[in-house]
């Protein structure tokens, strides 16, 4: 590296170009109309980085690289083209796991090679630290992402899985892992320490995600996003590659910001989400409050009349809407109301869905203009307060008034939508059960709330039918 | 000394990331995550060197697996980001306003 040859210059230039394109790509996401082009340019950046790397003089054979690239492309392409937008969180978790496997394996190879070499090529303390952190974050992300994938795909129950002394066990594992990391840094040739870090990180990924409930998945996915970035950055430190450090830092920052935003949107701390096992303890704390008021229900016919003459309608979708694949019929309903002169907006809570921004994607997939999506809780509440009808579709905790009224509620303090401030509220719900967190929702028994029981897609479908029938009746 | 420079780069990049990503609207948070996920598939670069470097059979095998995984991550990540961003449409913002001026009863 002392004398840079032309080859090295080209490699470094390709990495610089890649880094700049990555940053510009992320910046384009701040302006939705330019986002697509910007990210296509970032993909070009990735191509530059790969081409630059292929020129590396340490590479002696290309066959395995090329086969690997082709196989990876063949797995990735159909995955990306076929996946449903509702399954996006699982997909992201899966993709995180794959990236992290790569980072972890590179760490293992690098450690094997370096610990066998001596002198300049050997292991320094700094390098050992980088490799240790790389496999720590990498392995943690691999198993953590697979667990998250399993929960989202419902291969594992979405309820928190807990056992006595779980937090103590986790803390002990963390302590041992960091001790091993310390030993590795002091003595880089300590292979046992290296593999202890690796093994414990795999276990930690499992044991830290298992107790987290499905409703908290937006935070988990964001955190894993951050860890995957840190693993990539540590890889960059280990192999002395700036583009890896930059890309890793960008992802690390992105995941970190998102997880902060998500926990803020739930009014909870990281610690509470990771160690709290939400939903396990507070089962029906408010159910015992007496006044066994029954929710009143309404027929689709009557609801359709109100909707047809409403001049302002706000729809609050939750994950239930996504599960029922009701976004397309939702747009149909929206178009009908708009044709009749009403205005329809959507209020999207930051933690609605199973990952940050999930429902925005699902509604956009149905062709709904993003000008109609209100993503700020305060803005949305202002619109809701003047609305004639609010329709809550498959959402529960994000419209629970206990978050404002009941200090004993586990939801207390969470910023929520206030549908009861509108003239009328329709709640589309499958049955009379509680939400994901297992908390009762007093919204359902408010005076201006009317329930429409049934599958979201079916209920919306009959609303559409009834509104159309009104027209024909004239 | 090299490690200090690397730390510099890391902190600066993290700083840039922080400033930019904070301004990404919640609307695009899912594409943001898949975009950063795709970008971090840059581990591919390390995997390529590991797979092609002839550090012994085991290293080549591990490197090969790493290339496959990283390439899957990169391909899937960028494609899905593109698919999502293609769906976001925002041109008809005025439609609802126009419709409201003439309330049909």
mmCIF file with all atom_site columns, N, CA, C and O in Angstrom, chain A residues 29 36 40 60-61 64 69 77 80-81 83 92 95-96 98-99 237 240-241 251 356-358 360 364 369-370, chain B residues 6 26 28 30 33-37 40 42 45 52 54-55 58 64 69 71 73 79-80 82-83 88-89 92:
data_model
loop_
_atom_site.group_PDB
_atom_site.id
_atom_site.type_symbol
_atom_site.label_atom_id
_atom_site.label_alt_id
_atom_site.label_comp_id
_atom_site.label_asym_id
_atom_site.label_entity_id
_atom_site.label_seq_id
_atom_site.pdbx_PDB_ins_code
_atom_site.Cartn_x
_atom_site.Cartn_y
_atom_site.Cartn_z
_atom_site.occupancy
_atom_site.B_iso_or_equiv
_atom_site.pdbx_formal_charge
_atom_site.auth_seq_id
_atom_site.auth_comp_id
_atom_site.auth_asym_id
_atom_site.auth_atom_id
_atom_site.pdbx_PDB_model_num
ATOM 1   N N  . UNK A 1 29  ? -33.931 9.718   -0.566 1.00 0.00 ? 29  UNK A N  1
ATOM 2   C CA . UNK A 1 29  ? -35.113 9.233   0.153  1.00 0.00 ? 29  UNK A CA 1
ATOM 3   C C  . UNK A 1 29  ? -35.785 10.343  0.969  1.00 0.00 ? 29  UNK A C  1
ATOM 4   O O  . UNK A 1 29  ? -36.900 10.170  1.449  1.00 0.00 ? 29  UNK A O  1
ATOM 5   N N  . UNK A 1 36  ? -36.620 7.009   -6.247 1.00 0.00 ? 36  UNK A N  1
ATOM 6   C CA . UNK A 1 36  ? -36.364 5.816   -7.041 1.00 0.00 ? 36  UNK A CA 1
ATOM 7   C C  . UNK A 1 36  ? -35.071 5.949   -7.844 1.00 0.00 ? 36  UNK A C  1
ATOM 8   O O  . UNK A 1 36  ? -34.223 5.054   -7.843 1.00 0.00 ? 36  UNK A O  1
ATOM 9   N N  . UNK A 1 40  ? -31.519 3.819   -7.553 1.00 0.00 ? 40  UNK A N  1
ATOM 10  C CA . UNK A 1 40  ? -30.956 3.110   -8.708 1.00 0.00 ? 40  UNK A CA 1
ATOM 11  C C  . UNK A 1 40  ? -29.492 3.501   -8.876 1.00 0.00 ? 40  UNK A C  1
ATOM 12  O O  . UNK A 1 40  ? -28.638 2.678   -9.215 1.00 0.00 ? 40  UNK A O  1
ATOM 13  N N  . UNK A 1 60  ? -6.876  -14.623 -6.570 1.00 0.00 ? 60  UNK A N  1
ATOM 14  C CA . UNK A 1 60  ? -6.142  -15.458 -7.499 1.00 0.00 ? 60  UNK A CA 1
ATOM 15  C C  . UNK A 1 60  ? -7.069  -16.275 -8.392 1.00 0.00 ? 60  UNK A C  1
ATOM 16  O O  . UNK A 1 60  ? -6.771  -16.524 -9.547 1.00 0.00 ? 60  UNK A O  1
ATOM 17  N N  . UNK A 1 61  ? -8.181  -16.718 -7.838 1.00 0.00 ? 61  UNK A N  1
ATOM 18  C CA . UNK A 1 61  ? -9.108  -17.487 -8.673 1.00 0.00 ? 61  UNK A CA 1
ATOM 19  C C  . UNK A 1 61  ? -10.478 -16.819 -8.663 1.00 0.00 ? 61  UNK A C  1
ATOM 20  O O  . UNK A 1 61  ? -10.923 -16.299 -7.645 1.00 0.00 ? 61  UNK A O  1
ATOM 21  N N  . UNK A 1 64  ? -15.032 -19.395 -8.000 1.00 0.00 ? 64  UNK A N  1
ATOM 22  C CA . UNK A 1 64  ? -15.993 -19.451 -6.900 1.00 0.00 ? 64  UNK A CA 1
ATOM 23  C C  . UNK A 1 64  ? -16.714 -18.126 -6.718 1.00 0.00 ? 64  UNK A C  1
ATOM 24  O O  . UNK A 1 64  ? -17.885 -18.080 -6.347 1.00 0.00 ? 64  UNK A O  1
ATOM 25  N N  . UNK A 1 69  ? -21.688 -15.257 -7.146 1.00 0.00 ? 69  UNK A N  1
ATOM 26  C CA . UNK A 1 69  ? -22.471 -14.091 -7.566 1.00 0.00 ? 69  UNK A CA 1
ATOM 27  C C  . UNK A 1 69  ? -23.720 -14.529 -8.319 1.00 0.00 ? 69  UNK A C  1
ATOM 28  O O  . UNK A 1 69  ? -24.816 -14.005 -8.095 1.00 0.00 ? 69  UNK A O  1
ATOM 29  N N  . UNK A 1 77  ? -33.166 -12.534 -6.813 1.00 0.00 ? 77  UNK A N  1
ATOM 30  C CA . UNK A 1 77  ? -34.089 -11.957 -7.789 1.00 0.00 ? 77  UNK A CA 1
ATOM 31  C C  . UNK A 1 77  ? -35.533 -12.424 -7.598 1.00 0.00 ? 77  UNK A C  1
ATOM 32  O O  . UNK A 1 77  ? -36.429 -11.603 -7.394 1.00 0.00 ? 77  UNK A O  1
ATOM 33  N N  . UNK A 1 80  ? -37.158 -11.124 -4.374 1.00 0.00 ? 80  UNK A N  1
ATOM 34  C CA . UNK A 1 80  ? -37.561 -9.716  -4.366 1.00 0.00 ? 80  UNK A CA 1
ATOM 35  C C  . UNK A 1 80  ? -38.767 -9.466  -5.259 1.00 0.00 ? 80  UNK A C  1
ATOM 36  O O  . UNK A 1 80  ? -39.590 -8.610  -4.974 1.00 0.00 ? 80  UNK A O  1
ATOM 37  N N  . UNK A 1 81  ? -38.885 -10.208 -6.339 1.00 0.00 ? 81  UNK A N  1
ATOM 38  C CA . UNK A 1 81  ? -39.963 -9.925  -7.278 1.00 0.00 ? 81  UNK A CA 1
ATOM 39  C C  . UNK A 1 81  ? -41.283 -10.548 -6.834 1.00 0.00 ? 81  UNK A C  1
ATOM 40  O O  . UNK A 1 81  ? -42.353 -10.075 -7.183 1.00 0.00 ? 81  UNK A O  1
ATOM 41  N N  . UNK A 1 83  ? -42.192 -11.403 -3.530 1.00 0.00 ? 83  UNK A N  1
ATOM 42  C CA . UNK A 1 83  ? -42.639 -11.178 -2.149 1.00 0.00 ? 83  UNK A CA 1
ATOM 43  C C  . UNK A 1 83  ? -43.825 -10.217 -2.102 1.00 0.00 ? 83  UNK A C  1
ATOM 44  O O  . UNK A 1 83  ? -43.894 -9.244  -2.847 1.00 0.00 ? 83  UNK A O  1
ATOM 45  N N  . UNK A 1 92  ? -37.344 -8.345  5.075  1.00 0.00 ? 92  UNK A N  1
ATOM 46  C CA . UNK A 1 92  ? -36.220 -7.535  5.539  1.00 0.00 ? 92  UNK A CA 1
ATOM 47  C C  . UNK A 1 92  ? -35.415 -8.306  6.586  1.00 0.00 ? 92  UNK A C  1
ATOM 48  O O  . UNK A 1 92  ? -34.181 -8.299  6.563  1.00 0.00 ? 92  UNK A O  1
ATOM 49  N N  . UNK A 1 95  ? -33.316 -10.798 4.818  1.00 0.00 ? 95  UNK A N  1
ATOM 50  C CA . UNK A 1 95  ? -32.220 -10.160 4.098  1.00 0.00 ? 95  UNK A CA 1
ATOM 51  C C  . UNK A 1 95  ? -31.119 -9.707  5.069  1.00 0.00 ? 95  UNK A C  1
ATOM 52  O O  . UNK A 1 95  ? -29.928 -9.836  4.778  1.00 0.00 ? 95  UNK A O  1
ATOM 53  N N  . UNK A 1 96  ? -31.540 -9.206  6.235  1.00 0.00 ? 96  UNK A N  1
ATOM 54  C CA . UNK A 1 96  ? -30.556 -8.854  7.273  1.00 0.00 ? 96  UNK A CA 1
ATOM 55  C C  . UNK A 1 96  ? -29.728 -10.068 7.637  1.00 0.00 ? 96  UNK A C  1
ATOM 56  O O  . UNK A 1 96  ? -28.505 -10.000 7.758  1.00 0.00 ? 96  UNK A O  1
ATOM 57  N N  . UNK A 1 98  ? -29.029 -12.699 5.913  1.00 0.00 ? 98  UNK A N  1
ATOM 58  C CA . UNK A 1 98  ? -28.081 -13.072 4.862  1.00 0.00 ? 98  UNK A CA 1
ATOM 59  C C  . UNK A 1 98  ? -26.859 -12.163 4.859  1.00 0.00 ? 98  UNK A C  1
ATOM 60  O O  . UNK A 1 98  ? -25.725 -12.629 4.756  1.00 0.00 ? 98  UNK A O  1
ATOM 61  N N  . UNK A 1 99  ? -27.098 -10.863 4.951  1.00 0.00 ? 99  UNK A N  1
ATOM 62  C CA . UNK A 1 99  ? -25.964 -9.936  4.987  1.00 0.00 ? 99  UNK A CA 1
ATOM 63  C C  . UNK A 1 99  ? -25.075 -10.226 6.179  1.00 0.00 ? 99  UNK A C  1
ATOM 64  O O  . UNK A 1 99  ? -23.847 -10.189 6.088  1.00 0.00 ? 99  UNK A O  1
ATOM 65  N N  . UNK A 1 237 ? -13.221 -2.315  9.155  1.00 0.00 ? 237 UNK A N  1
ATOM 66  C CA . UNK A 1 237 ? -12.044 -2.111  10.004 1.00 0.00 ? 237 UNK A CA 1
ATOM 67  C C  . UNK A 1 237 ? -11.097 -3.296  9.874  1.00 0.00 ? 237 UNK A C  1
ATOM 68  O O  . UNK A 1 237 ? -9.887  -3.128  9.769  1.00 0.00 ? 237 UNK A O  1
ATOM 69  N N  . UNK A 1 240 ? -9.554  -3.388  6.399  1.00 0.00 ? 240 UNK A N  1
ATOM 70  C CA . UNK A 1 240 ? -9.010  -2.106  5.965  1.00 0.00 ? 240 UNK A CA 1
ATOM 71  C C  . UNK A 1 240 ? -9.677  -1.568  4.718  1.00 0.00 ? 240 UNK A C  1
ATOM 72  O O  . UNK A 1 240 ? -9.005  -1.207  3.751  1.00 0.00 ? 240 UNK A O  1
ATOM 73  N N  . UNK A 1 241 ? -11.019 -1.551  4.731  1.00 0.00 ? 241 UNK A N  1
ATOM 74  C CA . UNK A 1 241 ? -11.740 -1.133  3.539  1.00 0.00 ? 241 UNK A CA 1
ATOM 75  C C  . UNK A 1 241 ? -12.736 -0.035  3.889  1.00 0.00 ? 241 UNK A C  1
ATOM 76  O O  . UNK A 1 241 ? -13.702 -0.248  4.617  1.00 0.00 ? 241 UNK A O  1
ATOM 77  N N  . UNK A 1 251 ? -25.776 2.434   7.616  1.00 0.00 ? 251 UNK A N  1
ATOM 78  C CA . UNK A 1 251 ? -26.851 1.557   8.043  1.00 0.00 ? 251 UNK A CA 1
ATOM 79  C C  . UNK A 1 251 ? -26.982 1.557   9.566  1.00 0.00 ? 251 UNK A C  1
ATOM 80  O O  . UNK A 1 251 ? -28.084 1.545   10.104 1.00 0.00 ? 251 UNK A O  1
ATOM 81  N N  . UNK A 1 356 ? -41.232 -0.151  10.617 1.00 0.00 ? 356 UNK A N  1
ATOM 82  C CA . UNK A 1 356 ? -41.452 1.277   10.387 1.00 0.00 ? 356 UNK A CA 1
ATOM 83  C C  . UNK A 1 356 ? -41.963 1.540   8.977  1.00 0.00 ? 356 UNK A C  1
ATOM 84  O O  . UNK A 1 356 ? -41.380 1.062   8.008  1.00 0.00 ? 356 UNK A O  1
ATOM 85  N N  . UNK A 1 357 ? -43.049 2.302   8.879  1.00 0.00 ? 357 UNK A N  1
ATOM 86  C CA . UNK A 1 357 ? -43.547 2.701   7.569  1.00 0.00 ? 357 UNK A CA 1
ATOM 87  C C  . UNK A 1 357 ? -44.251 1.618   6.785  1.00 0.00 ? 357 UNK A C  1
ATOM 88  O O  . UNK A 1 357 ? -44.588 1.802   5.621  1.00 0.00 ? 357 UNK A O  1
ATOM 89  N N  . UNK A 1 358 ? -44.524 0.488   7.427  1.00 0.00 ? 358 UNK A N  1
ATOM 90  C CA . UNK A 1 358 ? -45.058 -0.677  6.735  1.00 0.00 ? 358 UNK A CA 1
ATOM 91  C C  . UNK A 1 358 ? -46.372 -0.386  5.999  1.00 0.00 ? 358 UNK A C  1
ATOM 92  O O  . UNK A 1 358 ? -46.538 -0.748  4.840  1.00 0.00 ? 358 UNK A O  1
ATOM 93  N N  . UNK A 1 360 ? -47.642 2.415   4.970  1.00 0.00 ? 360 UNK A N  1
ATOM 94  C CA . UNK A 1 360 ? -47.515 3.341   3.842  1.00 0.00 ? 360 UNK A CA 1
ATOM 95  C C  . UNK A 1 360 ? -47.243 2.574   2.557  1.00 0.00 ? 360 UNK A C  1
ATOM 96  O O  . UNK A 1 360 ? -47.766 2.890   1.488  1.00 0.00 ? 360 UNK A O  1
ATOM 97  N N  . UNK A 1 364 ? -49.735 2.300   -0.631 1.00 0.00 ? 364 UNK A N  1
ATOM 98  C CA . UNK A 1 364 ? -49.221 2.750   -1.923 1.00 0.00 ? 364 UNK A CA 1
ATOM 99  C C  . UNK A 1 364 ? -49.320 1.642   -2.947 1.00 0.00 ? 364 UNK A C  1
ATOM 100 O O  . UNK A 1 364 ? -49.562 1.886   -4.122 1.00 0.00 ? 364 UNK A O  1
ATOM 101 N N  . UNK A 1 369 ? -52.648 7.480   -3.383 1.00 0.00 ? 369 UNK A N  1
ATOM 102 C CA . UNK A 1 369 ? -51.726 8.582   -3.507 1.00 0.00 ? 369 UNK A CA 1
ATOM 103 C C  . UNK A 1 369 ? -51.125 8.931   -2.135 1.00 0.00 ? 369 UNK A C  1
ATOM 104 O O  . UNK A 1 369 ? -51.860 9.012   -1.153 1.00 0.00 ? 369 UNK A O  1
ATOM 105 N N  . UNK A 1 370 ? -49.814 9.143   -2.052 1.00 0.00 ? 370 UNK A N  1
ATOM 106 C CA . UNK A 1 370 ? -49.270 9.380   -0.726 1.00 0.00 ? 370 UNK A CA 1
ATOM 107 C C  . UNK A 1 370 ? -49.627 10.760  -0.163 1.00 0.00 ? 370 UNK A C  1
ATOM 108 O O  . UNK A 1 370 ? -49.392 11.038  1.010  1.00 0.00 ? 370 UNK A O  1
ATOM 109 N N  . UNK B 2 6   ? -9.387  5.090   10.104 1.00 0.00 ? 6   UNK B N  1
ATOM 110 C CA . UNK B 2 6   ? -10.612 4.326   9.885  1.00 0.00 ? 6   UNK B CA 1
ATOM 111 C C  . UNK B 2 6   ? -11.715 4.801   10.827 1.00 0.00 ? 6   UNK B C  1
ATOM 112 O O  . UNK B 2 6   ? -12.869 4.921   10.432 1.00 0.00 ? 6   UNK B O  1
ATOM 113 N N  . UNK B 2 26  ? -41.482 9.659   7.491  1.00 0.00 ? 26  UNK B N  1
ATOM 114 C CA . UNK B 2 26  ? -41.993 8.352   7.909  1.00 0.00 ? 26  UNK B CA 1
ATOM 115 C C  . UNK B 2 26  ? -42.610 7.573   6.745  1.00 0.00 ? 26  UNK B C  1
ATOM 116 O O  . UNK B 2 26  ? -42.590 6.354   6.734  1.00 0.00 ? 26  UNK B O  1
ATOM 117 N N  . UNK B 2 28  ? -41.464 7.022   3.943  1.00 0.00 ? 28  UNK B N  1
ATOM 118 C CA . UNK B 2 28  ? -40.488 6.158   3.269  1.00 0.00 ? 28  UNK B CA 1
ATOM 119 C C  . UNK B 2 28  ? -39.621 5.359   4.244  1.00 0.00 ? 28  UNK B C  1
ATOM 120 O O  . UNK B 2 28  ? -38.525 4.934   3.889  1.00 0.00 ? 28  UNK B O  1
ATOM 121 N N  . UNK B 2 30  ? -39.980 2.311   5.406  1.00 0.00 ? 30  UNK B N  1
ATOM 122 C CA . UNK B 2 30  ? -39.721 0.934   4.976  1.00 0.00 ? 30  UNK B CA 1
ATOM 123 C C  . UNK B 2 30  ? -38.706 0.882   3.827  1.00 0.00 ? 30  UNK B C  1
ATOM 124 O O  . UNK B 2 30  ? -37.741 0.127   3.903  1.00 0.00 ? 30  UNK B O  1
ATOM 125 N N  . UNK B 2 33  ? -35.286 1.383   5.195  1.00 0.00 ? 33  UNK B N  1
ATOM 126 C CA . UNK B 2 33  ? -34.667 0.233   5.827  1.00 0.00 ? 33  UNK B CA 1
ATOM 127 C C  . UNK B 2 33  ? -34.174 -0.769  4.795  1.00 0.00 ? 33  UNK B C  1
ATOM 128 O O  . UNK B 2 33  ? -33.074 -1.308  4.921  1.00 0.00 ? 33  UNK B O  1
ATOM 129 N N  . UNK B 2 34  ? -34.962 -0.994  3.755  1.00 0.00 ? 34  UNK B N  1
ATOM 130 C CA . UNK B 2 34  ? -34.493 -1.953  2.760  1.00 0.00 ? 34  UNK B CA 1
ATOM 131 C C  . UNK B 2 34  ? -33.319 -1.368  1.981  1.00 0.00 ? 34  UNK B C  1
ATOM 132 O O  . UNK B 2 34  ? -32.435 -2.102  1.544  1.00 0.00 ? 34  UNK B O  1
ATOM 133 N N  . UNK B 2 35  ? -33.281 -0.038  1.858  1.00 0.00 ? 35  UNK B N  1
ATOM 134 C CA . UNK B 2 35  ? -32.153 0.592   1.156  1.00 0.00 ? 35  UNK B CA 1
ATOM 135 C C  . UNK B 2 35  ? -30.870 0.448   1.960  1.00 0.00 ? 35  UNK B C  1
ATOM 136 O O  . UNK B 2 35  ? -29.833 0.030   1.423  1.00 0.00 ? 35  UNK B O  1
ATOM 137 N N  . UNK B 2 36  ? -30.933 0.757   3.248  1.00 0.00 ? 36  UNK B N  1
ATOM 138 C CA . UNK B 2 36  ? -29.705 0.617   4.047  1.00 0.00 ? 36  UNK B CA 1
ATOM 139 C C  . UNK B 2 36  ? -29.317 -0.854  4.112  1.00 0.00 ? 36  UNK B C  1
ATOM 140 O O  . UNK B 2 36  ? -28.135 -1.188  4.096  1.00 0.00 ? 36  UNK B O  1
ATOM 141 N N  . UNK B 2 37  ? -30.316 -1.721  4.146  1.00 0.00 ? 37  UNK B N  1
ATOM 142 C CA . UNK B 2 37  ? -30.029 -3.152  4.158  1.00 0.00 ? 37  UNK B CA 1
ATOM 143 C C  . UNK B 2 37  ? -29.283 -3.564  2.881  1.00 0.00 ? 37  UNK B C  1
ATOM 144 O O  . UNK B 2 37  ? -28.292 -4.288  2.928  1.00 0.00 ? 37  UNK B O  1
ATOM 145 N N  . UNK B 2 40  ? -25.739 -2.260  2.964  1.00 0.00 ? 40  UNK B N  1
ATOM 146 C CA . UNK B 2 40  ? -24.818 -2.969  3.848  1.00 0.00 ? 40  UNK B CA 1
ATOM 147 C C  . UNK B 2 40  ? -24.455 -4.346  3.295  1.00 0.00 ? 40  UNK B C  1
ATOM 148 O O  . UNK B 2 40  ? -23.591 -5.030  3.825  1.00 0.00 ? 40  UNK B O  1
ATOM 149 N N  . UNK B 2 42  ? -22.732 -4.603  1.151  1.00 0.00 ? 42  UNK B N  1
ATOM 150 C CA . UNK B 2 42  ? -21.370 -4.293  0.727  1.00 0.00 ? 42  UNK B CA 1
ATOM 151 C C  . UNK B 2 42  ? -20.365 -5.271  1.352  1.00 0.00 ? 42  UNK B C  1
ATOM 152 O O  . UNK B 2 42  ? -19.236 -5.388  0.882  1.00 0.00 ? 42  UNK B O  1
ATOM 153 N N  . UNK B 2 45  ? -18.039 -7.231  -0.780 1.00 0.00 ? 45  UNK B N  1
ATOM 154 C CA . UNK B 2 45  ? -16.666 -6.883  -1.140 1.00 0.00 ? 45  UNK B CA 1
ATOM 155 C C  . UNK B 2 45  ? -15.678 -7.734  -0.336 1.00 0.00 ? 45  UNK B C  1
ATOM 156 O O  . UNK B 2 45  ? -14.738 -8.320  -0.887 1.00 0.00 ? 45  UNK B O  1
ATOM 157 N N  . UNK B 2 52  ? -11.845 -15.582 -3.200 1.00 0.00 ? 52  UNK B N  1
ATOM 158 C CA . UNK B 2 52  ? -10.893 -15.680 -4.303 1.00 0.00 ? 52  UNK B CA 1
ATOM 159 C C  . UNK B 2 52  ? -9.443  -15.699 -3.853 1.00 0.00 ? 52  UNK B C  1
ATOM 160 O O  . UNK B 2 52  ? -8.523  -15.775 -4.668 1.00 0.00 ? 52  UNK B O  1
ATOM 161 N N  . UNK B 2 54  ? -7.528  -17.816 -2.061 1.00 0.00 ? 54  UNK B N  1
ATOM 162 C CA . UNK B 2 54  ? -6.718  -19.018 -1.870 1.00 0.00 ? 54  UNK B CA 1
ATOM 163 C C  . UNK B 2 54  ? -6.041  -19.055 -0.505 1.00 0.00 ? 54  UNK B C  1
ATOM 164 O O  . UNK B 2 54  ? -4.818  -19.073 -0.385 1.00 0.00 ? 54  UNK B O  1
ATOM 165 N N  . UNK B 2 55  ? -6.861  -19.025 0.517  1.00 0.00 ? 55  UNK B N  1
ATOM 166 C CA . UNK B 2 55  ? -6.331  -19.147 1.880  1.00 0.00 ? 55  UNK B CA 1
ATOM 167 C C  . UNK B 2 55  ? -6.586  -20.559 2.405  1.00 0.00 ? 55  UNK B C  1
ATOM 168 O O  . UNK B 2 55  ? -6.768  -20.766 3.579  1.00 0.00 ? 55  UNK B O  1
ATOM 169 N N  . UNK B 2 58  ? -11.012 -24.583 3.388  1.00 0.00 ? 58  UNK B N  1
ATOM 170 C CA . UNK B 2 58  ? -12.110 -24.170 4.260  1.00 0.00 ? 58  UNK B CA 1
ATOM 171 C C  . UNK B 2 58  ? -12.434 -22.689 4.066  1.00 0.00 ? 58  UNK B C  1
ATOM 172 O O  . UNK B 2 58  ? -13.598 -22.293 3.977  1.00 0.00 ? 58  UNK B O  1
ATOM 173 N N  . UNK B 2 64  ? -17.039 -18.583 -0.258 1.00 0.00 ? 64  UNK B N  1
ATOM 174 C CA . UNK B 2 64  ? -18.053 -18.811 -1.290 1.00 0.00 ? 64  UNK B CA 1
ATOM 175 C C  . UNK B 2 64  ? -19.467 -18.634 -0.716 1.00 0.00 ? 64  UNK B C  1
ATOM 176 O O  . UNK B 2 64  ? -20.301 -17.939 -1.291 1.00 0.00 ? 64  UNK B O  1
ATOM 177 N N  . UNK B 2 69  ? -24.477 -15.402 0.108  1.00 0.00 ? 69  UNK B N  1
ATOM 178 C CA . UNK B 2 69  ? -25.381 -14.705 1.028  1.00 0.00 ? 69  UNK B CA 1
ATOM 179 C C  . UNK B 2 69  ? -25.376 -13.198 0.776  1.00 0.00 ? 69  UNK B C  1
ATOM 180 O O  . UNK B 2 69  ? -26.434 -12.566 0.715  1.00 0.00 ? 69  UNK B O  1
ATOM 181 N N  . UNK B 2 71  ? -24.541 -11.601 -1.911 1.00 0.00 ? 71  UNK B N  1
ATOM 182 C CA . UNK B 2 71  ? -25.122 -11.274 -3.224 1.00 0.00 ? 71  UNK B CA 1
ATOM 183 C C  . UNK B 2 71  ? -26.648 -11.366 -3.168 1.00 0.00 ? 71  UNK B C  1
ATOM 184 O O  . UNK B 2 71  ? -27.351 -10.552 -3.765 1.00 0.00 ? 71  UNK B O  1
ATOM 185 N N  . UNK B 2 73  ? -28.425 -10.782 -0.524 1.00 0.00 ? 73  UNK B N  1
ATOM 186 C CA . UNK B 2 73  ? -28.774 -9.560  0.215  1.00 0.00 ? 73  UNK B CA 1
ATOM 187 C C  . UNK B 2 73  ? -28.788 -8.339  -0.722 1.00 0.00 ? 73  UNK B C  1
ATOM 188 O O  . UNK B 2 73  ? -29.747 -7.562  -0.739 1.00 0.00 ? 73  UNK B O  1
ATOM 189 N N  . UNK B 2 79  ? -33.544 -4.594  -5.406 1.00 0.00 ? 79  UNK B N  1
ATOM 190 C CA . UNK B 2 79  ? -34.742 -4.813  -6.226 1.00 0.00 ? 79  UNK B CA 1
ATOM 191 C C  . UNK B 2 79  ? -36.020 -4.487  -5.465 1.00 0.00 ? 79  UNK B C  1
ATOM 192 O O  . UNK B 2 79  ? -36.918 -3.849  -5.995 1.00 0.00 ? 79  UNK B O  1
ATOM 193 N N  . UNK B 2 80  ? -36.070 -4.926  -4.212 1.00 0.00 ? 80  UNK B N  1
ATOM 194 C CA . UNK B 2 80  ? -37.308 -4.677  -3.460 1.00 0.00 ? 80  UNK B CA 1
ATOM 195 C C  . UNK B 2 80  ? -37.453 -3.183  -3.168 1.00 0.00 ? 80  UNK B C  1
ATOM 196 O O  . UNK B 2 80  ? -38.553 -2.643  -3.184 1.00 0.00 ? 80  UNK B O  1
ATOM 197 N N  . UNK B 2 82  ? -36.492 -0.820  -5.111 1.00 0.00 ? 82  UNK B N  1
ATOM 198 C CA . UNK B 2 82  ? -36.967 -0.232  -6.357 1.00 0.00 ? 82  UNK B CA 1
ATOM 199 C C  . UNK B 2 82  ? -38.454 -0.523  -6.558 1.00 0.00 ? 82  UNK B C  1
ATOM 200 O O  . UNK B 2 82  ? -39.221 0.349   -6.948 1.00 0.00 ? 82  UNK B O  1
ATOM 201 N N  . UNK B 2 83  ? -38.836 -1.768  -6.262 1.00 0.00 ? 83  UNK B N  1
ATOM 202 C CA . UNK B 2 83  ? -40.249 -2.136  -6.417 1.00 0.00 ? 83  UNK B CA 1
ATOM 203 C C  . UNK B 2 83  ? -41.132 -1.267  -5.539 1.00 0.00 ? 83  UNK B C  1
ATOM 204 O O  . UNK B 2 83  ? -42.196 -0.816  -5.960 1.00 0.00 ? 83  UNK B O  1
ATOM 205 N N  . UNK B 2 88  ? -44.856 4.348   -4.961 1.00 0.00 ? 88  UNK B N  1
ATOM 206 C CA . UNK B 2 88  ? -45.251 5.593   -4.314 1.00 0.00 ? 88  UNK B CA 1
ATOM 207 C C  . UNK B 2 88  ? -45.614 6.647   -5.348 1.00 0.00 ? 88  UNK B C  1
ATOM 208 O O  . UNK B 2 88  ? -44.769 7.078   -6.123 1.00 0.00 ? 88  UNK B O  1
ATOM 209 N N  . UNK B 2 89  ? -46.890 7.024   -5.359 1.00 0.00 ? 89  UNK B N  1
ATOM 210 C CA . UNK B 2 89  ? -47.332 8.020   -6.331 1.00 0.00 ? 89  UNK B CA 1
ATOM 211 C C  . UNK B 2 89  ? -47.874 9.230   -5.588 1.00 0.00 ? 89  UNK B C  1
ATOM 212 O O  . UNK B 2 89  ? -48.630 9.086   -4.646 1.00 0.00 ? 89  UNK B O  1
ATOM 213 N N  . UNK B 2 92  ? -51.416 13.502  -7.670 1.00 0.00 ? 92  UNK B N  1
ATOM 214 C CA . UNK B 2 92  ? -52.798 13.994  -7.732 1.00 0.00 ? 92  UNK B CA 1
ATOM 215 C C  . UNK B 2 92  ? -53.250 14.633  -6.429 1.00 0.00 ? 92  UNK B C  1
ATOM 216 O O  . UNK B 2 92  ? -54.358 14.452  -5.980 1.00 0.00 ? 92  UNK B O  1
#
